[in-house]
PDB file of C-alpha atoms in Angstrom:
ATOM      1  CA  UNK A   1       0.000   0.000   0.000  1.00 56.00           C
ATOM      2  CA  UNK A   2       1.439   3.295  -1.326  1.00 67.00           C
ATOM      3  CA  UNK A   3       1.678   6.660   0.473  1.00 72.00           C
ATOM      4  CA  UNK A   4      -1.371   8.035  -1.484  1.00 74.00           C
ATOM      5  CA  UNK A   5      -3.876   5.222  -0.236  1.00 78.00           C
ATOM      6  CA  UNK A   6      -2.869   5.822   2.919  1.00 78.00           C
ATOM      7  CA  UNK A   7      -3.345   9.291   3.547  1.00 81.00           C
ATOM      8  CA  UNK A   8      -6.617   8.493   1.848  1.00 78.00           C
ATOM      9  CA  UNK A   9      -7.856   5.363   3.817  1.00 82.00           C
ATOM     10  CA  UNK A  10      -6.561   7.913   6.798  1.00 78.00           C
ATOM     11  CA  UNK A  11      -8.817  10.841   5.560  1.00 78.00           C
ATOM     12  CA  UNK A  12     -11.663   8.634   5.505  1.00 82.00           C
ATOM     13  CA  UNK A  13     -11.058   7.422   8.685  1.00 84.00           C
ATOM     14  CA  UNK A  14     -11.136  11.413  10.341  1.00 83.00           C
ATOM     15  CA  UNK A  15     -14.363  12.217   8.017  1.00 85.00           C
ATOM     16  CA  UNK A  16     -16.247   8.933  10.023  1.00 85.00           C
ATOM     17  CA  UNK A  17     -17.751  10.296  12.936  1.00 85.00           C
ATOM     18  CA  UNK A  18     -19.087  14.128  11.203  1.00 84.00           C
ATOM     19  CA  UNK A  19     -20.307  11.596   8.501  1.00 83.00           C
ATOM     20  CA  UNK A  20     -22.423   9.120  10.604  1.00 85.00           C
ATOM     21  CA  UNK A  21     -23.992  12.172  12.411  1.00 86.00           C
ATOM     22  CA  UNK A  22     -25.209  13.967   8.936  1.00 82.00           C
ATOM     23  CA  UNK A  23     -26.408  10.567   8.052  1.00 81.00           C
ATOM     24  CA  UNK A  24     -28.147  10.158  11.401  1.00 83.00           C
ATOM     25  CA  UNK A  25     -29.544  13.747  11.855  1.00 83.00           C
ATOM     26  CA  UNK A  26     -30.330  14.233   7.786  1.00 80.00           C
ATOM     27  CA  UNK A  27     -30.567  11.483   5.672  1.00 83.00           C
ATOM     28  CA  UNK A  28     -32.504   8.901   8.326  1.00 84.00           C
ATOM     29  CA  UNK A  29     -35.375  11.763   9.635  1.00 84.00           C
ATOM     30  CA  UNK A  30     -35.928  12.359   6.132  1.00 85.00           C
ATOM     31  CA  UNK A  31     -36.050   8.464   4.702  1.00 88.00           C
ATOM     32  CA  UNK A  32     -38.113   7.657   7.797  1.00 89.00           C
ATOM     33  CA  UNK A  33     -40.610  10.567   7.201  1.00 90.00           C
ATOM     34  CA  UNK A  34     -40.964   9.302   4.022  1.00 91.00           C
ATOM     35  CA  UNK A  35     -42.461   5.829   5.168  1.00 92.00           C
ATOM     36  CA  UNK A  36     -44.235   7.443   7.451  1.00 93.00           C
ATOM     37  CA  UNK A  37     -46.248   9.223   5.145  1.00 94.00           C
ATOM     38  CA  UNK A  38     -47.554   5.797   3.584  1.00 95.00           C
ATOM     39  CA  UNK A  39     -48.752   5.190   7.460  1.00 94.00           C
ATOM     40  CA  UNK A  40     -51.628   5.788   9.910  1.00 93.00           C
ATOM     41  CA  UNK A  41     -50.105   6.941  12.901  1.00 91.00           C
ATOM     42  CA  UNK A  42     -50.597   8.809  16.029  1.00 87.00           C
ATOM     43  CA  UNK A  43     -47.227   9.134  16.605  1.00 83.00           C
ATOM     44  CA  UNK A  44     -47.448   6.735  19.910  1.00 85.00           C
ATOM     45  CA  UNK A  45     -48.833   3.188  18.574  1.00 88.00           C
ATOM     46  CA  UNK A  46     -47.159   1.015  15.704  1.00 90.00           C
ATOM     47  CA  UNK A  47     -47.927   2.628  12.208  1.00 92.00           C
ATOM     48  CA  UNK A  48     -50.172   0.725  10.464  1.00 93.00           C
ATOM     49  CA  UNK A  49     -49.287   0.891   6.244  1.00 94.00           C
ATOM     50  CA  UNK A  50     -52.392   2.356   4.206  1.00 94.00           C
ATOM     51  CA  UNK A  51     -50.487   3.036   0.740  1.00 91.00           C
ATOM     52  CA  UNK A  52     -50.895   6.379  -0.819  1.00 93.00           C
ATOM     53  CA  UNK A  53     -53.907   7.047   0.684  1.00 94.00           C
ATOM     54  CA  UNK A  54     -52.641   9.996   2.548  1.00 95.00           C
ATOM     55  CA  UNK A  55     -51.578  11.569  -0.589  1.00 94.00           C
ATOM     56  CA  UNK A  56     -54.619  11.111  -1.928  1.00 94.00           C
ATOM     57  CA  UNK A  57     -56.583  12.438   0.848  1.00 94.00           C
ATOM     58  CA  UNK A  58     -54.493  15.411   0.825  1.00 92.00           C
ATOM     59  CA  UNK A  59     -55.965  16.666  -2.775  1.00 88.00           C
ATOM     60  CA  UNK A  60     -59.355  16.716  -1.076  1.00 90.00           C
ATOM     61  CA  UNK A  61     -58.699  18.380   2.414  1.00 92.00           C
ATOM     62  CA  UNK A  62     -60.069  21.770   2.313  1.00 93.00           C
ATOM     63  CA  UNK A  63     -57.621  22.964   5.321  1.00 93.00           C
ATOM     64  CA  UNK A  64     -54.751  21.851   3.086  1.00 93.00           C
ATOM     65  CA  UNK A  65     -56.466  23.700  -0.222  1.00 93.00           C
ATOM     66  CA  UNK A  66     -57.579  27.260   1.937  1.00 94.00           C
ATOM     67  CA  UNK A  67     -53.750  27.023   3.158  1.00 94.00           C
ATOM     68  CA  UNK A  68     -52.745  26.799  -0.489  1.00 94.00           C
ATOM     69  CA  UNK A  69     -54.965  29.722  -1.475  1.00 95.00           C
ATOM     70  CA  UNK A  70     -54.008  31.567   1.559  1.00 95.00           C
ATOM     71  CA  UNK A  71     -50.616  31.006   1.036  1.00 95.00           C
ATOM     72  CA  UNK A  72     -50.313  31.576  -2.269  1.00 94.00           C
ATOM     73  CA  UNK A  73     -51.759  35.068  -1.895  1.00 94.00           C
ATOM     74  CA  UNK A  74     -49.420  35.522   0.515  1.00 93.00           C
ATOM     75  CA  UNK A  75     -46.347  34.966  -2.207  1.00 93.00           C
ATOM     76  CA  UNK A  76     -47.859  36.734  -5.037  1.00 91.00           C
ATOM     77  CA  UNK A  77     -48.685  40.373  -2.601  1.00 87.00           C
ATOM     78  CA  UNK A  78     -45.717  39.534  -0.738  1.00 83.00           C
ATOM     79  CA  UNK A  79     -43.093  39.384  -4.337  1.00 87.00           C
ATOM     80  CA  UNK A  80     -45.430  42.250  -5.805  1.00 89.00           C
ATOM     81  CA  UNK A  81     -45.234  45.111  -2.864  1.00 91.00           C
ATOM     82  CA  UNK A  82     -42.231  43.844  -0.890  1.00 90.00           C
ATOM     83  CA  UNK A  83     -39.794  43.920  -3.441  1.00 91.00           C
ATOM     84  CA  UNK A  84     -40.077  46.970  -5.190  1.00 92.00           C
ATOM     85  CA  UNK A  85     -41.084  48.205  -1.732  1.00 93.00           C
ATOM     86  CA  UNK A  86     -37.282  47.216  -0.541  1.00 93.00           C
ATOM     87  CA  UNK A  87     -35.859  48.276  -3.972  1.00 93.00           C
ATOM     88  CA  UNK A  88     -37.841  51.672  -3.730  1.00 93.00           C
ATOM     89  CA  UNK A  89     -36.373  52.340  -0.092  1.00 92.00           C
ATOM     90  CA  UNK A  90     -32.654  51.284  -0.969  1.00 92.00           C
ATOM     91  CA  UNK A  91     -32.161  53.956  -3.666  1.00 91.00           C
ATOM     92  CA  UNK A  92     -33.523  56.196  -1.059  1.00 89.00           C
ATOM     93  CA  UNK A  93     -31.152  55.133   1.623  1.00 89.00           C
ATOM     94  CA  UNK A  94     -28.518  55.353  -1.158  1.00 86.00           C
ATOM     95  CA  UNK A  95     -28.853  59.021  -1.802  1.00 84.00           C
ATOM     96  CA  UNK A  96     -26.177  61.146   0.497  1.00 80.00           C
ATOM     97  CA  UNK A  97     -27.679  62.927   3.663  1.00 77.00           C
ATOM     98  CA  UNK A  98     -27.018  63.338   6.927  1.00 80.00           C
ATOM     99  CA  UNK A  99     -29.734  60.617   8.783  1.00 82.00           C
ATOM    100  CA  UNK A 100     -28.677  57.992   6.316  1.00 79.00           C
ATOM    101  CA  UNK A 101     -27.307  55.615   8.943  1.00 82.00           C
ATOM    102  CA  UNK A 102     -30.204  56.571  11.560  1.00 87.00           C
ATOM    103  CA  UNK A 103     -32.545  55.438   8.498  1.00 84.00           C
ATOM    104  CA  UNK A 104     -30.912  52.117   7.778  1.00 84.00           C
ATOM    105  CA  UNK A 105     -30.748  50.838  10.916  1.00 85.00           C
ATOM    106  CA  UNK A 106     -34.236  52.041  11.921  1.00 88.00           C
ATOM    107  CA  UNK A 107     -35.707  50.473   8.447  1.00 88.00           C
ATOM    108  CA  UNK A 108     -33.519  47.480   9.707  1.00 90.00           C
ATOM    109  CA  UNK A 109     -35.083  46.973  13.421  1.00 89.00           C
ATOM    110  CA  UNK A 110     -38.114  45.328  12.170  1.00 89.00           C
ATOM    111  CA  UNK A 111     -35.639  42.266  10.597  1.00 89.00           C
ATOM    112  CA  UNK A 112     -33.884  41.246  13.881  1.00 89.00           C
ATOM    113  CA  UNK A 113     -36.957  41.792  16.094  1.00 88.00           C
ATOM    114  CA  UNK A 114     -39.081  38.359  16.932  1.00 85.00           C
ATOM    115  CA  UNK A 115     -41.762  37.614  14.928  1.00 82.00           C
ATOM    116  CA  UNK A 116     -43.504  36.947  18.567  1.00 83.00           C
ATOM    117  CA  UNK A 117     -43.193  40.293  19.798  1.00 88.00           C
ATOM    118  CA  UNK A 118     -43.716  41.494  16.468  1.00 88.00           C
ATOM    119  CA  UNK A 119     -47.177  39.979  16.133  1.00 87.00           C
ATOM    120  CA  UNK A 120     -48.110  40.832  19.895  1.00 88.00           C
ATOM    121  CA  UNK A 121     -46.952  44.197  19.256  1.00 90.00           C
ATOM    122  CA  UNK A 122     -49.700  44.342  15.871  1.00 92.00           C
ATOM    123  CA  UNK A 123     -52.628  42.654  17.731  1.00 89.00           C
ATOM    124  CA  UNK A 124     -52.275  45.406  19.986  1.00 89.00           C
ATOM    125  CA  UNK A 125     -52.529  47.968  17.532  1.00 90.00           C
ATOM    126  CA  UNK A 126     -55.131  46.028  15.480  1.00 90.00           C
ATOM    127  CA  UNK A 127     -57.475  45.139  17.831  1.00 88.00           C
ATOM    128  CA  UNK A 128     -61.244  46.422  18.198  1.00 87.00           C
ATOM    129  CA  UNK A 129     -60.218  48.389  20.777  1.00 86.00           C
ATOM    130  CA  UNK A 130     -56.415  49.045  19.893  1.00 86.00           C
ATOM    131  CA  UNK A 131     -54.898  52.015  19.022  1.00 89.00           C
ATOM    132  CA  UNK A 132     -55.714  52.209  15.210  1.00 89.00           C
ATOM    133  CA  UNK A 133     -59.863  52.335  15.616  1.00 89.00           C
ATOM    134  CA  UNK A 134     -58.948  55.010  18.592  1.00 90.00           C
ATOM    135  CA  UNK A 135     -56.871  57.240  15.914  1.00 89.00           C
ATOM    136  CA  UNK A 136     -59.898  56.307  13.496  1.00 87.00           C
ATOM    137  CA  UNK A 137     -62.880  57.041  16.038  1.00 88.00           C
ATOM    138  CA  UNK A 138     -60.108  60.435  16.846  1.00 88.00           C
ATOM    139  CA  UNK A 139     -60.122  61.515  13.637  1.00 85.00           C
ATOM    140  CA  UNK A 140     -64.130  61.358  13.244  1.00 85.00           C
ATOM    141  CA  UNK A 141     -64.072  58.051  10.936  1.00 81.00           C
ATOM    142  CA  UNK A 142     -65.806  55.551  14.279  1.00 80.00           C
ATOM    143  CA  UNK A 143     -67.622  54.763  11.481  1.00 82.00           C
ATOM    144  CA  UNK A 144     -65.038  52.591   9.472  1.00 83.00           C
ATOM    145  CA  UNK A 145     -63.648  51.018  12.884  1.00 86.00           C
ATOM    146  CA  UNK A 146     -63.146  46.891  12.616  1.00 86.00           C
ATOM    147  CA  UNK A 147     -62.537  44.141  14.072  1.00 87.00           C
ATOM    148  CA  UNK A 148     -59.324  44.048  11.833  1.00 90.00           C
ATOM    149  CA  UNK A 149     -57.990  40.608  12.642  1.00 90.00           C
ATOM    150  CA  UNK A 150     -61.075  39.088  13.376  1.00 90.00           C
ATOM    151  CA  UNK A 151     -62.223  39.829  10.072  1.00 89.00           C
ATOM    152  CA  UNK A 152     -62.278  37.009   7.231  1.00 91.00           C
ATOM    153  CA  UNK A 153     -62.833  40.345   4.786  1.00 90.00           C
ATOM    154  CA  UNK A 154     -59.419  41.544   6.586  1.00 92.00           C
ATOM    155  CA  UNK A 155     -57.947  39.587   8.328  1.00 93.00           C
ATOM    156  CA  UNK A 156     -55.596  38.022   5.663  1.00 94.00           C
ATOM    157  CA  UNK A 157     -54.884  41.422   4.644  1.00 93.00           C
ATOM    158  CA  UNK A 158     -53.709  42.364   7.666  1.00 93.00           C
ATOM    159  CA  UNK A 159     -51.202  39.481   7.995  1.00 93.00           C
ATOM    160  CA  UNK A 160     -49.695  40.745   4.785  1.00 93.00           C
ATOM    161  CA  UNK A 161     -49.003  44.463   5.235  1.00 93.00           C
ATOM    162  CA  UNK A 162     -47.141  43.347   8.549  1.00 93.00           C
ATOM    163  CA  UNK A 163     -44.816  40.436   6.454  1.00 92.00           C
ATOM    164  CA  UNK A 164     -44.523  42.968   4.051  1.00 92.00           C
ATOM    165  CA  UNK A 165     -43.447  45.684   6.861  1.00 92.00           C
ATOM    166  CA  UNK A 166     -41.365  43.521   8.749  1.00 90.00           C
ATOM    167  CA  UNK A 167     -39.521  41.816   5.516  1.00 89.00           C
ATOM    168  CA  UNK A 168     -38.875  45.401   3.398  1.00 92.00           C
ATOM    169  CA  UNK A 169     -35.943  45.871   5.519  1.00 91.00           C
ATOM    170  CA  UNK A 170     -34.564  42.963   4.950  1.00 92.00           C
ATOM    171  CA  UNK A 171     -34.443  42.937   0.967  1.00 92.00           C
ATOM    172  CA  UNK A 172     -33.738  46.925   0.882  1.00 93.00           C
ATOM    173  CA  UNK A 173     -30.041  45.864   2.864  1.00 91.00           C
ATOM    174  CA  UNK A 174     -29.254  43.299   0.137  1.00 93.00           C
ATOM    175  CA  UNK A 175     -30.548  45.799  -3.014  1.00 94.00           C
ATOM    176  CA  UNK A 176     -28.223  48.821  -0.982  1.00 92.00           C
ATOM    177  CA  UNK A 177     -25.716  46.295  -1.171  1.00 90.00           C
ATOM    178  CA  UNK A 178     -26.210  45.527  -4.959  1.00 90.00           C
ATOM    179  CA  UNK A 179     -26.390  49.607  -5.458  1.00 90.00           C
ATOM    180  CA  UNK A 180     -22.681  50.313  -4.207  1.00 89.00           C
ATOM    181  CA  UNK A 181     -21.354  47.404  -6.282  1.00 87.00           C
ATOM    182  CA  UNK A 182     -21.918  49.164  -9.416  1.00 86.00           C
ATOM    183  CA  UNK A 183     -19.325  50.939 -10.687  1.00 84.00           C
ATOM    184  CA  UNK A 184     -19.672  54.134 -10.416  1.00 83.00           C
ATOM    185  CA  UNK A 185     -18.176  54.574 -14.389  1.00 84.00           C
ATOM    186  CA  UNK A 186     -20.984  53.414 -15.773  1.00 80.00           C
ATOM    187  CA  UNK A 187     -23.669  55.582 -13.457  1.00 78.00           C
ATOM    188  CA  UNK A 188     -21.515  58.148 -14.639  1.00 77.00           C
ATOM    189  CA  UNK A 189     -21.501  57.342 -18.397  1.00 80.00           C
ATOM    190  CA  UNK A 190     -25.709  56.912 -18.054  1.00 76.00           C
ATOM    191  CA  UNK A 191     -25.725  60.645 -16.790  1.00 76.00           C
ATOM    192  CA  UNK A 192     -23.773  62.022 -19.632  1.00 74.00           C
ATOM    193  CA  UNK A 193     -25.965  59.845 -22.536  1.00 71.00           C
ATOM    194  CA  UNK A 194     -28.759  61.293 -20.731  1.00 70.00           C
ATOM    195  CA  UNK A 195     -30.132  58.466 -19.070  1.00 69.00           C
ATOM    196  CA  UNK A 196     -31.386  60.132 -15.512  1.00 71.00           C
ATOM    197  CA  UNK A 197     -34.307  59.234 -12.906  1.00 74.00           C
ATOM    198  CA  UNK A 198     -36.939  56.498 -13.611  1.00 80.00           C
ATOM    199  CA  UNK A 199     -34.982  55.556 -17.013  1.00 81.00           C
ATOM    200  CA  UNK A 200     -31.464  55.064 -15.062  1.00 82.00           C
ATOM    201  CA  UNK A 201     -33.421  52.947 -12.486  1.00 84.00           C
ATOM    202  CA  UNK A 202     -35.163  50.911 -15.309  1.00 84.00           C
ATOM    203  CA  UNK A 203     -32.663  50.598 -18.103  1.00 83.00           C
ATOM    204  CA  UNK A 204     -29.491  50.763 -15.866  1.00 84.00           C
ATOM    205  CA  UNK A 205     -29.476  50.550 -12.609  1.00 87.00           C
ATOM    206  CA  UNK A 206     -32.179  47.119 -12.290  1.00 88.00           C
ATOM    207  CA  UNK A 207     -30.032  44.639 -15.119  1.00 86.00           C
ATOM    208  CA  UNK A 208     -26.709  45.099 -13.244  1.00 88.00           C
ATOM    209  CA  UNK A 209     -28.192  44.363 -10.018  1.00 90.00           C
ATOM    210  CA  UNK A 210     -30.387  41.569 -11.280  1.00 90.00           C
ATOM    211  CA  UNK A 211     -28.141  39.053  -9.313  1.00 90.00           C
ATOM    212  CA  UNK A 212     -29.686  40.527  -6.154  1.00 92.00           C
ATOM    213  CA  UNK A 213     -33.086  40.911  -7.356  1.00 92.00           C
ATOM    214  CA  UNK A 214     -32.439  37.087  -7.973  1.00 92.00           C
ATOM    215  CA  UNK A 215     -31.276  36.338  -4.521  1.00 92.00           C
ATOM    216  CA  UNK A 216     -34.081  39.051  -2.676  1.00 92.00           C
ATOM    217  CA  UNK A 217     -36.863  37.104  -4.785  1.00 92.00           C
ATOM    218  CA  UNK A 218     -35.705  33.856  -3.471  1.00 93.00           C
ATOM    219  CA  UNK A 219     -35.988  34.889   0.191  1.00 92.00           C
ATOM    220  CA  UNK A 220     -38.950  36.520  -0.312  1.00 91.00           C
ATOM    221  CA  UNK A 221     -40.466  33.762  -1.840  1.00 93.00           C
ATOM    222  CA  UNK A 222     -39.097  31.378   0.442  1.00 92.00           C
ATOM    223  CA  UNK A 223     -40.289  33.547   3.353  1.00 91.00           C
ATOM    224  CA  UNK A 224     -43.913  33.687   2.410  1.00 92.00           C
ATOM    225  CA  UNK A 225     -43.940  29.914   1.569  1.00 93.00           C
ATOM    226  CA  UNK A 226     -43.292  28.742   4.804  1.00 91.00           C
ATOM    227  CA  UNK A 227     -45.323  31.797   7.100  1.00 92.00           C
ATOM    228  CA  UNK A 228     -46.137  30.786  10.171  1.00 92.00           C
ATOM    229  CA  UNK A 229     -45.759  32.548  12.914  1.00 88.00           C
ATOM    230  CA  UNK A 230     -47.432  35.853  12.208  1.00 90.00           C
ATOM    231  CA  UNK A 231     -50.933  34.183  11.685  1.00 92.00           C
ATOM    232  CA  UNK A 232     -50.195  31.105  14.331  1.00 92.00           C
ATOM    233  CA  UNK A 233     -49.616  34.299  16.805  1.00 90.00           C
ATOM    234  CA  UNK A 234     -52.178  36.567  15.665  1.00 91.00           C
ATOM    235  CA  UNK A 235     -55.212  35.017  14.119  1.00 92.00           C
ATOM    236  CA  UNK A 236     -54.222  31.448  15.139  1.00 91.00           C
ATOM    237  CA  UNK A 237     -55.612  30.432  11.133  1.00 91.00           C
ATOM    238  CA  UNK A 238     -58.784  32.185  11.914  1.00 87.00           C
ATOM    239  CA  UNK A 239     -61.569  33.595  11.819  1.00 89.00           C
ATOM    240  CA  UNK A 240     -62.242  30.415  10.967  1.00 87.00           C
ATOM    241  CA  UNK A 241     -59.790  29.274   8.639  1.00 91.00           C
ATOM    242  CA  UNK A 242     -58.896  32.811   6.478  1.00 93.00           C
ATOM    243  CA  UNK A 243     -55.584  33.051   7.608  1.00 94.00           C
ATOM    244  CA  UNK A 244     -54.668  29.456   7.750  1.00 95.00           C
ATOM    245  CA  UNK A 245     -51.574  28.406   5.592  1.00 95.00           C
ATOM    246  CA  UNK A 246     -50.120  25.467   4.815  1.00 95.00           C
ATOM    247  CA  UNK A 247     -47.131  25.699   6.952  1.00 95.00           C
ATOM    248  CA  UNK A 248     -50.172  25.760  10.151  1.00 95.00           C
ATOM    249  CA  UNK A 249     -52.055  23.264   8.503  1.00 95.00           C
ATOM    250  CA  UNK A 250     -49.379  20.936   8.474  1.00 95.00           C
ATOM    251  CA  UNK A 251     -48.973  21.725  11.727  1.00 95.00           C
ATOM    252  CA  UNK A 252     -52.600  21.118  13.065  1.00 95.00           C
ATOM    253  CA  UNK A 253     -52.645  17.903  11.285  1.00 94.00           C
ATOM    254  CA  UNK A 254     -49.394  16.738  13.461  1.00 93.00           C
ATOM    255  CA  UNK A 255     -49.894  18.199  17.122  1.00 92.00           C
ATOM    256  CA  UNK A 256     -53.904  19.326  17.077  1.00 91.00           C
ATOM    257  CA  UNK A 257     -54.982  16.001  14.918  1.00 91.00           C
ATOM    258  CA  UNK A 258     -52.610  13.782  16.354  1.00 91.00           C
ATOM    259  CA  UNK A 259     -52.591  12.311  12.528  1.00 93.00           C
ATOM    260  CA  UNK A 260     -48.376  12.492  12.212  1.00 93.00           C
ATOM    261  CA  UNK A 261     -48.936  10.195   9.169  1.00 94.00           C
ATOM    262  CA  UNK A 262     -50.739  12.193   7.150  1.00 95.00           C
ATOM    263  CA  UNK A 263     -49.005  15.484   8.548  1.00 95.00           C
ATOM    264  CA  UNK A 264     -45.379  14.044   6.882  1.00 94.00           C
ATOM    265  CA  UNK A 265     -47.257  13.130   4.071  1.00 95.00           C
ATOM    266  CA  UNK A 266     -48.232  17.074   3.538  1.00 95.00           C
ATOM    267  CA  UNK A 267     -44.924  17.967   4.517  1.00 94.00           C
ATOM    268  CA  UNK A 268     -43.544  15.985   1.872  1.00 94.00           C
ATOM    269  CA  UNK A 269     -46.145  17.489  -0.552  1.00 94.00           C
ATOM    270  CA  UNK A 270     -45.288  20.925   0.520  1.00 95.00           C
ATOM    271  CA  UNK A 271     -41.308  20.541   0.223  1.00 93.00           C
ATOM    272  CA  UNK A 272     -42.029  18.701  -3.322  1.00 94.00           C
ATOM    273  CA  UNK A 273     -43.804  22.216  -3.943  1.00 93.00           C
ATOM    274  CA  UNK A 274     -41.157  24.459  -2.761  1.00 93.00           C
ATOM    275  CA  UNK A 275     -38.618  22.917  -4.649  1.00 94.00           C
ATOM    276  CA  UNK A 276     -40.534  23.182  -8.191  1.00 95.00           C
ATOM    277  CA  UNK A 277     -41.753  26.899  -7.320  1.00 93.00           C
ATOM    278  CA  UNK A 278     -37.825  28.120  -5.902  1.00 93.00           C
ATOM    279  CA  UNK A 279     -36.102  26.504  -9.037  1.00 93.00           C
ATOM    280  CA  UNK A 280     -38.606  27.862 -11.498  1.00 93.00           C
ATOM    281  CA  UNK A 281     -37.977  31.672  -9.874  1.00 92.00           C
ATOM    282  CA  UNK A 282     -34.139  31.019 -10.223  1.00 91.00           C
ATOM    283  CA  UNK A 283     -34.574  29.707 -13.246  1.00 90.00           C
ATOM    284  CA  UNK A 284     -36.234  32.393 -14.982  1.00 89.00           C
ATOM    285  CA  UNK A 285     -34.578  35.402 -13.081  1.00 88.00           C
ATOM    286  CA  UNK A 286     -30.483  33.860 -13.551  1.00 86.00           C
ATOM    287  CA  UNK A 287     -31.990  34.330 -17.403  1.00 84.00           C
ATOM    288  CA  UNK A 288     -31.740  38.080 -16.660  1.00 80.00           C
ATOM    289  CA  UNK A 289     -28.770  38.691 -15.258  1.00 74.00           C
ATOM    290  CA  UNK A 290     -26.089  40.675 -16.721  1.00 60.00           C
ATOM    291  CA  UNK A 291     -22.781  40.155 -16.241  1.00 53.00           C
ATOM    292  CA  UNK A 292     -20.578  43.319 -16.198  1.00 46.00           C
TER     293      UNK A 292
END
């Protein structure tokens, strides 16, 4: 046996042990999920095998098709106002004055806070008697006060403008980012071929940085896929069930069902559905980047 093999055989040997644990803590949870979801099981007594039926059962469980609707509102107001929202505040914050830094890390505070206190801090404003029907009944419009969260005509409206408060920060760090990487040639060179304002943003300024649109997208996206804790805390998926998403659907069917089978089974479902949307958004916005 040669040097080489050695060394290698000796690698191998150091690898082991960080090896057997990512086997144990990734590989096994998610190959044992997997038969799982062909199971009935209450997550205390033996599973008992039923087949695909959970899968099938899935397509027809109106909890698991409001949570889709729900959530997929959720992705499409989230992409539509966040992201410009974020991109609209970053070439603010970009400009030169003297409260720039105040500005970024106040815009910023919302990011880092818990979305616990975040949604306690909301229900207080947003409740019948909170502070926004007081400004309302202050301002001599009593007439338009509601029950804003306990709403189904608001309710999941509400649970959007606060992701889409709480995440702007967020995206408009990464796009300020993107803004100071351009060189500042070419900004230059757009002034003086009279490119300037909304056609500078547009024709300039949004293909060089369309590497971080890519990557702001993706966490958006990604973000409003998998919401839970703003309506868990809030709304707990009501009134009724018009701010349920999948993320607390899956999650009713595992510890408020006790039916762990069929809650893996959606899990599985709703990863399967992740991965297709994610790949199709990098997909299709990696098409528009422009390298400089």
């Amino acid at each position: 046996m040669n040097n080489e093999s050695r060394m290698f055989r000796f690698g191998l040997l150091l690898t082991l042990p960080a090896t057997v644990i990512f086997l144990l803590f990734n590989y096994y949870p998610f190959i044992s999920s997997l038969y799982y979801s062909f199971t009935q099981w209450d997550g205390i007594n033996k599973p008992i095998f039923i087949g695909l039926k959970n899968y099938k059962d899935l397509f027809h469980d109106q909890a698991m098709l409001h949570g889709g609707l729900h959530t997929l509102y959720i992705v499409i107001f989230g992409i539509i106002i966040s992201n410009p929202l974020s991109l609209l505040l970053a070439l603010l914050l970009d400009k030169p004055f003297r409260t720039k830094s105040i500005l970024r890390t106040a815009f910023y505070l919302p990011v880092i806070i818990s979305l616990v206190v975040v949604s306690i801090v909301w229900n207080f404003l947003l409740k019948y008697d909170g502070v926004m029907n007081a400004v309302q009944t202050g301002l001599g419009l009593g007439a338009y006060t509601q029950d804003w969260l306990g709403s189904i005509h608001y309710a999941l409206g509400m649970i959007i403008m606060i992701s889409v408060w709480q995440g702007t920060g967020f995206g408009a760090v990464i796009y300020l980012a993107g803004l100071q990487s351009i060189p500042k040639e070419i900004l230059e060179a757009s002034q003086i071929d009279g490119a300037s304002g909304w056609r500078k943003v547009i024709y300039i300024i949004i293909p060089l940085i369309m590497p971080v649109v890519t990557i702001c997208t993706f966490f958006g996206l990604v973000g409003s896929l998998k919401m839970f804790d703003l309506p868990f805390v809030l709304t707990n998926g009501g009134p009724g069930d018009a701010t349920l998403t999948i993320a607390q659907a899956i999650y009713n069917f595992a510890f408020v069902n006790q039916t762990y089978g069929y809650s893996t089974a959606a899990g599985i479902v709703f990863m399967i559905i992740c991965l297709i949307v994610t790949t199709l958004q990098l997909r299709f916005t990696r098409k528009m980047e422009v390298e400089l």
